mmCIF file of C-alpha atoms in Angstrom:
data_model
loop_
_atom_site.group_PDB
_atom_site.id
_atom_site.type_symbol
_atom_site.label_atom_id
_atom_site.label_comp_id
_atom_site.label_asym_id
_atom_site.label_seq_id
_atom_site.Cartn_x
_atom_site.Cartn_y
_atom_site.Cartn_z
ATOM 1 C CA MET A 4 -7.697 -29.930 82.779
ATOM 2 C CA LEU A 5 -9.819 -27.486 85.384
ATOM 3 C CA ARG A 6 -8.471 -23.940 85.481
ATOM 4 C CA LEU A 7 -9.867 -21.585 87.846
ATOM 5 C CA ASP A 8 -11.756 -18.663 86.925
ATOM 6 C CA PRO A 9 -10.717 -16.259 90.167
ATOM 7 C CA ALA A 10 -13.842 -14.130 89.188
ATOM 8 C CA GLN A 11 -16.076 -17.645 90.224
ATOM 9 C CA THR A 12 -14.097 -18.199 93.346
ATOM 10 C CA MET A 13 -14.386 -16.502 96.912
ATOM 11 C CA ALA A 14 -11.549 -16.692 99.174
ATOM 12 C CA LEU A 15 -11.714 -19.217 102.355
ATOM 13 C CA ASP A 16 -11.693 -17.519 106.039
ATOM 14 C CA VAL A 17 -8.976 -19.859 107.103
ATOM 15 C CA ASP A 18 -9.309 -18.426 110.807
ATOM 16 C CA ARG A 19 -13.102 -19.055 110.853
ATOM 17 C CA ILE A 20 -12.538 -22.678 109.376
ATOM 18 C CA ARG A 21 -9.812 -23.217 111.668
ATOM 19 C CA ALA A 22 -12.062 -22.646 114.928
ATOM 20 C CA ASP A 23 -14.335 -25.945 113.761
ATOM 21 C CA PHE A 24 -11.381 -28.005 114.152
ATOM 22 C CA PRO A 25 -10.766 -28.839 118.060
ATOM 23 C CA ILE A 26 -7.327 -30.615 117.438
ATOM 24 C CA LEU A 27 -5.950 -27.559 115.722
ATOM 25 C CA GLN A 28 -5.973 -26.030 119.056
ATOM 26 C CA ARG A 29 -3.437 -28.071 120.681
ATOM 27 C CA LYS A 30 0.398 -27.999 120.916
ATOM 28 C CA VAL A 31 2.821 -30.440 119.994
ATOM 29 C CA ASN A 32 6.330 -30.318 121.652
ATOM 30 C CA GLY A 33 5.255 -26.946 123.118
ATOM 31 C CA ARG A 34 4.421 -25.595 119.399
ATOM 32 C CA PRO A 35 0.922 -24.715 118.244
ATOM 33 C CA LEU A 36 0.246 -28.099 115.769
ATOM 34 C CA ILE A 37 0.802 -27.186 112.088
ATOM 35 C CA TYR A 38 -0.900 -29.982 110.376
ATOM 36 C CA LEU A 39 0.646 -30.739 107.045
ATOM 37 C CA ASP A 40 -0.465 -34.419 106.667
ATOM 38 C CA ASN A 41 -3.855 -34.179 104.830
ATOM 39 C CA ALA A 42 -2.956 -36.477 101.972
ATOM 40 C CA ALA A 43 -2.830 -39.087 104.509
ATOM 41 C CA THR A 44 -5.866 -37.903 106.760
ATOM 42 C CA THR A 45 -7.533 -34.749 107.151
ATOM 43 C CA GLN A 46 -8.654 -33.465 110.437
ATOM 44 C CA LYS A 47 -12.478 -33.505 111.579
ATOM 45 C CA PRO A 48 -14.623 -30.350 112.119
ATOM 46 C CA ARG A 49 -17.083 -30.175 115.151
ATOM 47 C CA GLN A 50 -19.918 -30.956 112.854
ATOM 48 C CA VAL A 51 -18.592 -34.197 111.810
ATOM 49 C CA ILE A 52 -17.319 -35.493 115.328
ATOM 50 C CA ASP A 53 -21.182 -33.891 116.661
ATOM 51 C CA ALA A 54 -22.892 -35.953 114.090
ATOM 52 C CA LEU A 55 -21.142 -39.260 115.449
ATOM 53 C CA VAL A 56 -22.053 -38.378 118.811
ATOM 54 C CA ASP A 57 -25.546 -37.437 118.079
ATOM 55 C CA PHE A 58 -26.054 -40.889 116.185
ATOM 56 C CA TYR A 59 -24.912 -42.889 119.101
ATOM 57 C CA THR A 60 -26.635 -40.898 121.480
ATOM 58 C CA ASN A 61 -30.304 -40.613 119.844
ATOM 59 C CA THR A 62 -30.431 -42.661 116.729
ATOM 60 C CA ASN A 63 -28.399 -46.087 117.196
ATOM 61 C CA ALA A 64 -30.260 -48.794 115.459
ATOM 62 C CA ASN A 65 -29.424 -51.254 112.483
ATOM 63 C CA VAL A 66 -30.695 -50.332 109.045
ATOM 64 C CA HIS A 67 -32.927 -51.729 106.266
ATOM 65 C CA ARG A 68 -34.300 -54.541 108.771
ATOM 66 C CA GLY A 69 -36.424 -52.944 111.440
ATOM 67 C CA VAL A 70 -40.013 -51.418 111.357
ATOM 68 C CA HIS A 71 -39.537 -49.675 114.730
ATOM 69 C CA THR A 72 -38.698 -45.979 114.910
ATOM 70 C CA LEU A 73 -35.104 -46.014 115.507
ATOM 71 C CA SER A 74 -34.381 -48.483 112.450
ATOM 72 C CA VAL A 75 -36.656 -46.472 110.199
ATOM 73 C CA GLU A 76 -34.660 -43.049 111.439
ATOM 74 C CA SER A 77 -31.354 -44.741 111.183
ATOM 75 C CA THR A 78 -32.210 -45.996 107.569
ATOM 76 C CA ASP A 79 -33.531 -42.463 106.276
ATOM 77 C CA LEU A 80 -30.173 -40.996 107.840
ATOM 78 C CA TYR A 81 -27.927 -43.609 106.023
ATOM 79 C CA GLU A 82 -29.755 -43.346 102.967
ATOM 80 C CA ALA A 83 -29.825 -39.748 103.027
ATOM 81 C CA ALA A 84 -25.961 -39.891 103.149
ATOM 82 C CA ARG A 85 -25.777 -42.087 100.025
ATOM 83 C CA GLU A 86 -27.849 -39.252 98.334
ATOM 84 C CA ARG A 87 -25.493 -36.632 99.680
ATOM 85 C CA ILE A 88 -22.434 -38.515 98.346
ATOM 86 C CA ALA A 89 -23.701 -39.210 94.905
ATOM 87 C CA GLN A 90 -24.715 -35.225 94.369
ATOM 88 C CA PHE A 91 -20.940 -34.455 95.621
ATOM 89 C CA VAL A 92 -19.713 -36.473 92.999
ATOM 90 C CA GLY A 93 -22.248 -35.848 90.215
ATOM 91 C CA ALA A 94 -23.588 -39.331 90.164
ATOM 92 C CA THR A 95 -27.144 -39.639 88.224
ATOM 93 C CA SER A 96 -28.327 -41.740 90.823
ATOM 94 C CA ALA A 97 -27.503 -42.685 94.581
ATOM 95 C CA GLU A 98 -27.987 -46.180 93.470
ATOM 96 C CA GLU A 99 -24.388 -45.868 91.896
ATOM 97 C CA ILE A 100 -22.941 -45.510 95.230
ATOM 98 C CA VAL A 101 -21.430 -48.327 96.965
ATOM 99 C CA PHE A 102 -20.203 -47.730 100.569
ATOM 100 C CA VAL A 103 -16.679 -49.305 101.268
ATOM 101 C CA ARG A 104 -13.965 -48.870 104.145
ATOM 102 C CA ASN A 105 -11.891 -46.702 101.700
ATOM 103 C CA THR A 106 -10.427 -46.078 98.776
ATOM 104 C CA THR A 107 -8.571 -49.280 98.909
ATOM 105 C CA GLU A 108 -11.621 -51.469 99.198
ATOM 106 C CA GLY A 109 -13.413 -49.827 96.611
ATOM 107 C CA LEU A 110 -10.436 -50.528 93.986
ATOM 108 C CA ASN A 111 -10.093 -54.035 95.351
ATOM 109 C CA LEU A 112 -13.843 -54.419 94.507
ATOM 110 C CA VAL A 113 -13.543 -54.076 91.288
ATOM 111 C CA ALA A 114 -10.588 -55.847 90.595
ATOM 112 C CA VAL A 115 -12.169 -59.028 92.237
ATOM 113 C CA CYS A 116 -15.808 -58.580 90.964
ATOM 114 C CA TRP A 117 -15.186 -57.070 87.388
ATOM 115 C CA GLY A 118 -11.557 -58.410 86.994
ATOM 116 C CA ARG A 119 -12.190 -61.789 87.653
ATOM 117 C CA SER A 120 -15.467 -62.024 85.371
ATOM 118 C CA ASN A 121 -14.157 -60.318 82.509
ATOM 119 C CA LEU A 122 -10.217 -60.969 81.973
ATOM 120 C CA LYS A 123 -8.631 -63.682 80.392
ATOM 121 C CA PRO A 124 -4.998 -64.756 79.277
ATOM 122 C CA GLY A 125 -3.651 -62.112 76.568
ATOM 123 C CA ASP A 126 -5.627 -59.141 77.929
ATOM 124 C CA GLU A 127 -3.636 -56.038 79.297
ATOM 125 C CA ILE A 128 -4.186 -53.783 82.291
ATOM 126 C CA LEU A 129 -2.661 -50.345 81.840
ATOM 127 C CA VAL A 130 -1.457 -48.854 85.205
ATOM 128 C CA SER A 131 0.632 -45.546 85.572
ATOM 129 C CA THR A 132 3.619 -45.108 87.151
ATOM 130 C CA LEU A 133 2.065 -42.725 89.506
ATOM 131 C CA GLU A 134 -0.052 -45.258 91.233
ATOM 132 C CA HIS A 135 -0.722 -45.759 94.791
ATOM 133 C CA HIS A 136 -0.086 -49.399 95.540
ATOM 134 C CA SER A 137 -4.066 -49.501 96.144
ATOM 135 C CA ASN A 138 -4.329 -49.108 92.523
ATOM 136 C CA LEU A 139 -1.755 -51.554 91.586
ATOM 137 C CA VAL A 140 -1.515 -54.592 94.060
ATOM 138 C CA PRO A 141 -5.035 -55.494 93.476
ATOM 139 C CA TRP A 142 -4.680 -55.936 89.601
ATOM 140 C CA GLN A 143 -1.243 -57.510 90.017
ATOM 141 C CA ARG A 144 -3.313 -60.335 91.952
ATOM 142 C CA VAL A 145 -6.373 -60.400 89.411
ATOM 143 C CA ALA A 146 -3.803 -60.554 86.716
ATOM 144 C CA GLN A 147 -1.901 -63.487 88.092
ATOM 145 C CA GLU A 148 -5.530 -65.236 88.623
ATOM 146 C CA THR A 149 -6.984 -64.565 85.089
ATOM 147 C CA GLY A 150 -3.832 -64.620 83.080
ATOM 148 C CA ALA A 151 -4.057 -60.824 82.056
ATOM 149 C CA ARG A 152 -0.665 -58.820 82.052
ATOM 150 C CA ILE A 153 0.257 -55.551 83.506
ATOM 151 C CA ARG A 154 1.691 -52.817 81.623
ATOM 152 C CA LEU A 155 3.180 -49.694 83.151
ATOM 153 C CA ILE A 156 2.535 -46.207 81.573
ATOM 154 C CA HIS A 157 5.533 -44.105 81.551
ATOM 155 C CA LEU A 158 5.628 -40.719 82.830
ATOM 156 C CA THR A 159 7.068 -37.037 81.381
ATOM 157 C CA ALA A 160 10.297 -35.626 82.953
ATOM 158 C CA ASP A 161 7.984 -33.454 85.311
ATOM 159 C CA GLY A 162 5.853 -36.451 86.426
ATOM 160 C CA THR A 163 2.602 -36.349 84.337
ATOM 161 C CA VAL A 164 1.337 -39.080 82.403
ATOM 162 C CA ASP A 165 3.257 -39.546 79.004
ATOM 163 C CA LEU A 166 0.240 -39.270 76.412
ATOM 164 C CA ASP A 167 2.401 -40.566 73.767
ATOM 165 C CA ASP A 168 3.448 -43.512 75.815
ATOM 166 C CA TYR A 169 -0.145 -43.999 76.766
ATOM 167 C CA GLN A 170 -1.414 -44.001 73.177
ATOM 168 C CA GLN A 171 1.301 -46.434 71.843
ATOM 169 C CA LEU A 172 0.264 -48.940 74.642
ATOM 170 C CA LEU A 173 -3.314 -49.067 74.124
ATOM 171 C CA SER A 174 -4.588 -51.717 71.761
ATOM 172 C CA PRO A 175 -7.496 -53.948 71.231
ATOM 173 C CA ARG A 176 -5.875 -56.361 74.192
ATOM 174 C CA THR A 177 -6.589 -53.574 76.591
ATOM 175 C CA ARG A 178 -9.508 -54.205 78.923
ATOM 176 C CA VAL A 179 -8.569 -51.833 82.185
ATOM 177 C CA VAL A 180 -6.930 -48.635 82.521
ATOM 178 C CA ALA A 181 -6.144 -47.950 86.201
ATOM 179 C CA ILE A 182 -5.252 -44.376 86.745
ATOM 180 C CA ALA A 183 -4.869 -41.888 89.648
ATOM 181 C CA HIS A 184 -6.942 -38.921 89.322
ATOM 182 C CA ALA A 185 -3.961 -37.008 91.497
ATOM 183 C CA SER A 186 -0.835 -38.423 92.861
ATOM 184 C CA ASN A 187 -0.371 -38.828 96.810
ATOM 185 C CA VAL A 188 3.298 -38.036 95.806
ATOM 186 C CA LEU A 189 3.594 -35.592 93.149
ATOM 187 C CA GLY A 190 0.278 -33.976 93.291
ATOM 188 C CA THR A 191 0.112 -34.664 89.633
ATOM 189 C CA ILE A 192 -3.665 -34.081 88.200
ATOM 190 C CA SER A 193 -4.449 -36.529 85.372
ATOM 191 C CA ASP A 194 -6.888 -35.489 82.579
ATOM 192 C CA LEU A 195 -9.371 -38.262 82.875
ATOM 193 C CA ALA A 196 -11.681 -36.968 80.527
ATOM 194 C CA ASP A 197 -8.881 -37.571 77.792
ATOM 195 C CA LEU A 198 -7.353 -40.637 79.213
ATOM 196 C CA SER A 199 -10.787 -42.178 79.249
ATOM 197 C CA GLU A 200 -11.740 -40.960 75.954
ATOM 198 C CA ARG A 201 -8.804 -42.693 74.501
ATOM 199 C CA ALA A 202 -9.448 -46.122 76.487
ATOM 200 C CA HIS A 203 -13.173 -46.354 75.557
ATOM 201 C CA ARG A 204 -12.145 -46.333 71.833
ATOM 202 C CA PHE A 205 -10.463 -49.536 72.447
ATOM 203 C CA GLY A 206 -13.256 -50.870 74.505
ATOM 204 C CA ALA A 207 -11.266 -50.829 77.738
ATOM 205 C CA ILE A 208 -12.954 -49.576 81.095
ATOM 206 C CA VAL A 209 -11.034 -46.532 83.277
ATOM 207 C CA VAL A 210 -10.840 -47.236 87.074
ATOM 208 C CA ALA A 211 -9.939 -43.988 88.930
ATOM 209 C CA ASP A 212 -8.649 -43.735 92.105
ATOM 210 C CA GLY A 213 -10.094 -40.359 93.572
ATOM 211 C CA ALA A 214 -8.517 -40.602 97.102
ATOM 212 C CA GLN A 215 -6.382 -37.266 96.398
ATOM 213 C CA SER A 216 -8.858 -35.470 94.181
ATOM 214 C CA VAL A 217 -12.557 -35.688 95.287
ATOM 215 C CA PRO A 218 -11.836 -33.835 98.456
ATOM 216 C CA ASN A 219 -10.203 -30.973 96.367
ATOM 217 C CA ILE A 220 -11.169 -30.797 92.943
ATOM 218 C CA PRO A 221 -14.943 -30.264 91.967
ATOM 219 C CA THR A 222 -16.170 -33.587 90.569
ATOM 220 C CA ASP A 223 -18.559 -34.709 87.762
ATOM 221 C CA VAL A 224 -18.089 -38.480 86.941
ATOM 222 C CA ALA A 225 -19.664 -37.852 83.852
ATOM 223 C CA GLY A 226 -17.347 -35.027 82.779
ATOM 224 C CA LEU A 227 -14.519 -37.189 83.723
ATOM 225 C CA GLY A 228 -15.742 -40.192 81.530
ATOM 226 C CA VAL A 229 -14.780 -42.730 83.885
ATOM 227 C CA ASP A 230 -16.025 -46.275 84.658
ATOM 228 C CA PHE A 231 -15.478 -46.224 88.152
ATOM 229 C CA LEU A 232 -14.107 -43.749 90.682
ATOM 230 C CA ALA A 233 -13.118 -44.921 94.416
ATOM 231 C CA PHE A 234 -12.407 -42.212 97.271
ATOM 232 C CA SER A 235 -11.984 -42.110 100.942
ATOM 233 C CA GLY A 236 -14.191 -40.369 103.644
ATOM 234 C CA HIS A 237 -11.144 -39.750 105.730
ATOM 235 C CA LYS A 238 -9.470 -37.439 103.265
ATOM 236 C CA MET A 239 -12.257 -35.074 103.068
ATOM 237 C CA LEU A 240 -12.941 -34.271 106.752
ATOM 238 C CA GLY A 241 -14.786 -37.612 107.081
ATOM 239 C CA PRO A 242 -14.492 -40.306 109.717
ATOM 240 C CA THR A 243 -11.940 -43.253 109.178
ATOM 241 C CA GLY A 244 -13.164 -46.605 107.846
ATOM 242 C CA ILE A 245 -15.676 -45.266 105.246
ATOM 243 C CA GLY A 246 -15.472 -44.288 101.574
ATOM 244 C CA ALA A 247 -17.446 -44.891 98.487
ATOM 245 C CA LEU A 248 -17.173 -46.624 95.022
ATOM 246 C CA TRP A 249 -18.918 -44.758 92.134
ATOM 247 C CA GLY A 250 -19.544 -47.083 89.175
ATOM 248 C CA ARG A 251 -21.620 -47.091 85.935
ATOM 249 C CA ARG A 252 -25.060 -48.725 86.484
ATOM 250 C CA GLU A 253 -24.823 -51.226 83.985
ATOM 251 C CA LEU A 254 -21.277 -52.564 85.186
ATOM 252 C CA LEU A 255 -22.319 -52.589 88.741
ATOM 253 C CA GLU A 256 -25.333 -54.649 87.712
ATOM 254 C CA GLN A 257 -23.355 -57.119 85.853
ATOM 255 C CA MET A 258 -20.718 -57.630 88.323
ATOM 256 C CA PRO A 259 -21.307 -60.373 90.995
ATOM 257 C CA PRO A 260 -21.168 -59.351 94.591
ATOM 258 C CA PHE A 261 -18.042 -58.870 96.628
ATOM 259 C CA LEU A 262 -19.116 -60.332 99.941
ATOM 260 C CA GLY A 263 -21.902 -62.966 100.807
ATOM 261 C CA GLY A 264 -24.198 -62.689 103.664
ATOM 262 C CA GLY A 265 -27.124 -60.691 105.028
ATOM 263 C CA GLY A 266 -28.692 -57.853 103.320
ATOM 264 C CA MET A 267 -27.056 -58.170 100.004
ATOM 265 C CA ILE A 268 -29.669 -61.181 98.757
ATOM 266 C CA ARG A 269 -33.014 -61.403 97.246
ATOM 267 C CA GLU A 270 -33.707 -65.039 98.126
ATOM 268 C CA VAL A 271 -31.645 -67.870 99.547
ATOM 269 C CA PHE A 272 -32.259 -71.508 99.078
ATOM 270 C CA GLU A 273 -30.419 -74.281 100.210
ATOM 271 C CA ASP A 274 -28.090 -74.627 97.183
ATOM 272 C CA ARG A 275 -28.347 -71.007 95.710
ATOM 273 C CA SER A 276 -29.163 -67.553 96.307
ATOM 274 C CA THR A 277 -30.181 -64.340 94.090
ATOM 275 C CA TRP A 278 -28.986 -60.831 94.693
ATOM 276 C CA ALA A 279 -30.605 -57.610 95.939
ATOM 277 C CA ALA A 280 -31.004 -54.778 93.411
ATOM 278 C CA LEU A 281 -28.501 -52.020 93.521
ATOM 279 C CA PRO A 282 -26.858 -50.917 95.694
ATOM 280 C CA GLU A 283 -27.663 -53.353 98.485
ATOM 281 C CA LYS A 284 -26.189 -56.201 96.435
ATOM 282 C CA PHE A 285 -22.773 -54.576 97.564
ATOM 283 C CA ASP A 286 -23.813 -53.894 101.128
ATOM 284 C CA ALA A 287 -23.371 -57.059 102.609
ATOM 285 C CA GLY A 288 -23.843 -57.319 106.867
ATOM 286 C CA THR A 289 -24.312 -54.370 108.854
ATOM 287 C CA PRO A 290 -22.856 -51.349 107.400
ATOM 288 C CA ASN A 291 -20.797 -48.308 108.753
ATOM 289 C CA ILE A 292 -23.912 -46.603 109.840
ATOM 290 C CA ALA A 293 -22.690 -43.837 111.963
ATOM 291 C CA ASP A 294 -19.469 -43.089 109.953
ATOM 292 C CA THR A 295 -21.473 -43.009 106.720
ATOM 293 C CA ILE A 296 -23.732 -40.587 108.192
ATOM 294 C CA ALA A 297 -21.126 -38.333 109.177
ATOM 295 C CA LEU A 298 -19.574 -38.694 105.791
ATOM 296 C CA GLY A 299 -22.662 -37.004 104.349
ATOM 297 C CA VAL A 300 -21.976 -34.114 107.012
ATOM 298 C CA ALA A 301 -18.592 -33.800 105.736
ATOM 299 C CA ALA A 302 -19.548 -33.630 102.051
ATOM 300 C CA ASP A 303 -22.163 -30.722 103.308
ATOM 301 C CA TYR A 304 -19.343 -28.833 104.825
ATOM 302 C CA LEU A 305 -17.338 -28.832 101.859
ATOM 303 C CA SER A 306 -20.216 -28.209 99.607
ATOM 304 C CA ASP A 307 -21.229 -25.363 101.674
ATOM 305 C CA LEU A 308 -17.467 -23.888 101.208
ATOM 306 C CA GLY A 309 -17.590 -24.395 97.694
ATOM 307 C CA LEU A 310 -15.263 -26.914 95.991
ATOM 308 C CA GLN A 311 -14.130 -24.267 93.602
ATOM 309 C CA ASN A 312 -13.155 -22.177 96.788
ATOM 310 C CA VAL A 313 -11.391 -25.017 98.325
ATOM 311 C CA ARG A 314 -9.555 -25.708 95.121
ATOM 312 C CA ALA A 315 -8.677 -22.008 94.848
ATOM 313 C CA HIS A 316 -6.988 -22.124 98.291
ATOM 314 C CA GLU A 317 -5.303 -25.157 97.685
ATOM 315 C CA VAL A 318 -3.654 -23.512 94.437
ATOM 316 C CA GLN A 319 -2.746 -20.247 96.111
ATOM 317 C CA VAL A 320 -1.086 -22.229 99.244
ATOM 318 C CA ALA A 321 0.707 -24.789 97.405
ATOM 319 C CA GLY A 322 1.895 -22.282 94.788
ATOM 320 C CA TYR A 323 3.188 -20.237 97.659
ATOM 321 C CA ALA A 324 4.932 -23.390 99.189
ATOM 322 C CA LEU A 325 6.652 -23.966 95.826
ATOM 323 C CA GLU A 326 7.980 -20.378 95.736
ATOM 324 C CA ARG A 327 9.284 -20.630 99.130
ATOM 325 C CA LEU A 328 10.850 -24.216 99.025
ATOM 326 C CA ALA A 329 12.536 -23.045 95.951
ATOM 327 C CA SER A 330 14.222 -20.444 97.993
ATOM 328 C CA VAL A 331 15.829 -22.862 100.669
ATOM 329 C CA PRO A 332 19.234 -24.046 99.571
ATOM 330 C CA ASP A 333 19.411 -27.946 98.911
ATOM 331 C CA VAL A 334 15.910 -28.454 98.710
ATOM 332 C CA VAL A 335 14.877 -30.546 95.775
ATOM 333 C CA VAL A 336 11.005 -30.556 94.951
ATOM 334 C CA TYR A 337 9.364 -33.077 92.999
ATOM 335 C CA GLY A 338 6.485 -32.923 90.104
ATOM 336 C CA PRO A 339 5.006 -30.277 88.088
ATOM 337 C CA ARG A 340 5.995 -26.686 89.070
ATOM 338 C CA ASP A 341 2.534 -25.126 87.879
ATOM 339 C CA PRO A 342 0.589 -25.132 90.918
ATOM 340 C CA GLU A 343 -2.706 -25.681 88.841
ATOM 341 C CA LEU A 344 -1.259 -29.014 87.257
ATOM 342 C CA ARG A 345 -1.186 -30.398 90.993
ATOM 343 C CA THR A 346 -2.966 -30.699 94.173
ATOM 344 C CA GLY A 347 -1.854 -29.556 97.534
ATOM 345 C CA VAL A 348 0.420 -32.241 97.647
ATOM 346 C CA VAL A 349 4.061 -31.119 97.514
ATOM 347 C CA SER A 350 6.869 -33.573 97.649
ATOM 348 C CA PHE A 351 10.642 -32.625 98.369
ATOM 349 C CA ASN A 352 14.014 -33.678 100.170
ATOM 350 C CA LEU A 353 16.655 -31.852 101.768
ATOM 351 C CA LYS A 354 20.040 -32.728 100.292
ATOM 352 C CA GLY A 355 22.208 -34.927 102.766
ATOM 353 C CA VAL A 356 19.440 -35.138 105.237
ATOM 354 C CA HIS A 357 17.329 -38.394 105.236
ATOM 355 C CA PRO A 358 13.590 -37.668 105.147
ATOM 356 C CA HIS A 359 12.583 -39.338 108.465
ATOM 357 C CA ASP A 360 15.480 -37.121 110.214
ATOM 358 C CA ALA A 361 14.336 -33.967 108.739
ATOM 359 C CA GLY A 362 10.590 -34.963 109.462
ATOM 360 C CA THR A 363 11.800 -35.611 113.114
ATOM 361 C CA VAL A 364 13.200 -31.945 113.353
ATOM 362 C CA LEU A 365 10.051 -30.722 111.766
ATOM 363 C CA ASP A 366 8.161 -32.456 114.391
ATOM 364 C CA GLU A 367 9.990 -30.751 117.276
ATOM 365 C CA ALA A 368 8.469 -27.602 115.689
ATOM 366 C CA GLY A 369 5.172 -28.913 116.068
ATOM 367 C CA ILE A 370 4.847 -29.446 112.189
ATOM 368 C CA ALA A 371 3.101 -32.884 111.067
ATOM 369 C CA VAL A 372 4.571 -34.046 107.515
ATOM 370 C CA ARG A 373 4.976 -37.406 106.169
ATOM 371 C CA ALA A 374 8.058 -39.097 105.539
ATOM 372 C CA GLY A 375 8.548 -42.519 103.520
ATOM 373 C CA HIS A 376 7.580 -43.985 100.063
ATOM 374 C CA HIS A 377 3.887 -43.102 100.662
ATOM 375 C CA CYS A 378 2.927 -46.343 99.371
ATOM 376 C CA CYS A 379 4.171 -45.577 95.877
ATOM 377 C CA GLN A 380 7.539 -47.585 95.659
ATOM 378 C CA PRO A 381 7.474 -48.189 91.699
ATOM 379 C CA LEU A 382 7.225 -44.199 91.499
ATOM 380 C CA HIS A 383 10.014 -43.839 94.167
ATOM 381 C CA ARG A 384 12.134 -45.946 91.893
ATOM 382 C CA TRP A 385 11.429 -43.964 88.788
ATOM 383 C CA LEU A 386 12.654 -40.562 90.902
ATOM 384 C CA ASP A 387 15.576 -42.727 91.915
ATOM 385 C CA LEU A 388 14.737 -42.444 95.597
ATOM 386 C CA ALA A 389 13.979 -44.384 98.622
ATOM 387 C CA ALA A 390 11.923 -41.867 100.099
ATOM 388 C CA THR A 391 10.522 -38.345 100.180
ATOM 389 C CA LEU A 392 9.173 -35.690 102.674
ATOM 390 C CA ARG A 393 5.376 -34.688 101.914
ATOM 391 C CA ALA A 394 3.808 -31.478 102.994
ATOM 392 C CA SER A 395 0.133 -31.645 102.123
ATOM 393 C CA PHE A 396 -2.266 -28.332 102.444
ATOM 394 C CA TYR A 397 -5.797 -28.263 102.839
ATOM 395 C CA ILE A 398 -8.443 -25.518 103.950
ATOM 396 C CA TYR A 399 -7.303 -24.737 107.335
ATOM 397 C CA ASN A 400 -3.643 -24.357 106.135
ATOM 398 C CA SER A 401 -2.417 -20.881 105.607
ATOM 399 C CA VAL A 402 0.543 -19.237 104.088
ATOM 400 C CA ASP A 403 2.168 -18.446 107.569
ATOM 401 C CA GLU A 404 2.059 -22.203 108.060
ATOM 402 C CA VAL A 405 4.273 -22.665 104.901
ATOM 403 C CA ASP A 406 6.837 -19.834 106.258
ATOM 404 C CA ALA A 407 7.127 -22.083 109.513
ATOM 405 C CA LEU A 408 7.724 -24.973 107.169
ATOM 406 C CA VAL A 409 10.411 -23.229 105.462
ATOM 407 C CA ASP A 410 12.163 -22.164 108.721
ATOM 408 C CA ALA A 411 12.276 -25.428 110.317
ATOM 409 C CA LEU A 412 13.712 -26.816 107.294
ATOM 410 C CA SER A 413 16.595 -24.227 107.408
ATOM 411 C CA THR A 414 16.895 -25.115 111.007
ATOM 412 C CA ALA A 415 17.124 -28.875 110.029
ATOM 413 C CA ARG A 416 19.759 -28.032 107.016
ATOM 414 C CA ARG A 417 21.704 -26.131 109.574
ATOM 415 C CA LEU A 418 21.876 -28.928 111.962
ATOM 416 C CA TYR A 419 22.769 -31.581 109.690
ATOM 417 C CA GLN A 420 25.365 -29.549 108.101
ATOM 418 C CA ARG A 421 27.191 -29.131 111.318
ATOM 419 C CA LYS A 422 27.254 -32.996 111.758
#
């Protein structure tokens, strides 16, 4: 588990960072916007917005097909973004990076292309109770198609993976371990290196959901020991509709393509086709060129800040939030209490107040949080809850905004107690 050395981190200049984000200057319901819904999507800095405008203004052309100047320039920018994303997650080669729309598509790609080819009746897929539906539903579907079986890894009382239960579930029948690096509800960070090492003893592959970790935690896929890692651009300051799947080269080469069409073939005959080399094999049709280029810019923005510093800021603000929320009567916080064991996601409830009602009161104060089951219904059943409120903090959030959240919750408590 990553624990930060304060001597190796620098404090983020939040005021300077906020100046890069145009949307943070607006008001909501007459109040300055306090955006605490970063686990759903992050806001975009001017540098990312400018990259999109610049591409469509000066470079727009299709990639990999043309010999004219615009196409060559577009292709160079597109492949340069792949190199930057590979470096961002510690991949040894850009050819191991497959661009997808989002984490969900990346996980579906693995379930379909690896799962259909390798799973058979009697095989087992281990999935933790923490999982977002994106790392559960695709495996349910492929299990139904192949005769494999889903088995659920239980949690400890504070919402971490129960390693004793995990070890008992592992067996020669285990073919896949599908696990979130960080929970989008509890913020729980799982020790992927340990989980992967245990799974590999039985010959299983590890498919990691990195949607909540890659934007926040220094990521090195080799150190994590996983076989696949999927993540989304829009949760790391990039545009929507673009994400990436990293996979071990040997596995990607063995897998059939996800989609068929132009760009992903070597040769096409009337009755058969052969596939292009990686990564083009998974790059059917015209890709999301502009958003991919802008994702590379977002990765550069975070790299310039330093992911160690991003993580340290997250620990500081989330830790302060955990302390302040504990001071509000009737607030119940879920997940680990140690901010080093979680991301900047803090889910909680206000007793006697439905999360949607509390969320509406917060919105009236200009505070954006999420209310619902956060695409994690099995986890909420484990918590014995229908829904939670979720505040999620990022590089442009401050402890002053935590104070504003706590004040607004106190207002919601007073309003509903009177009712």
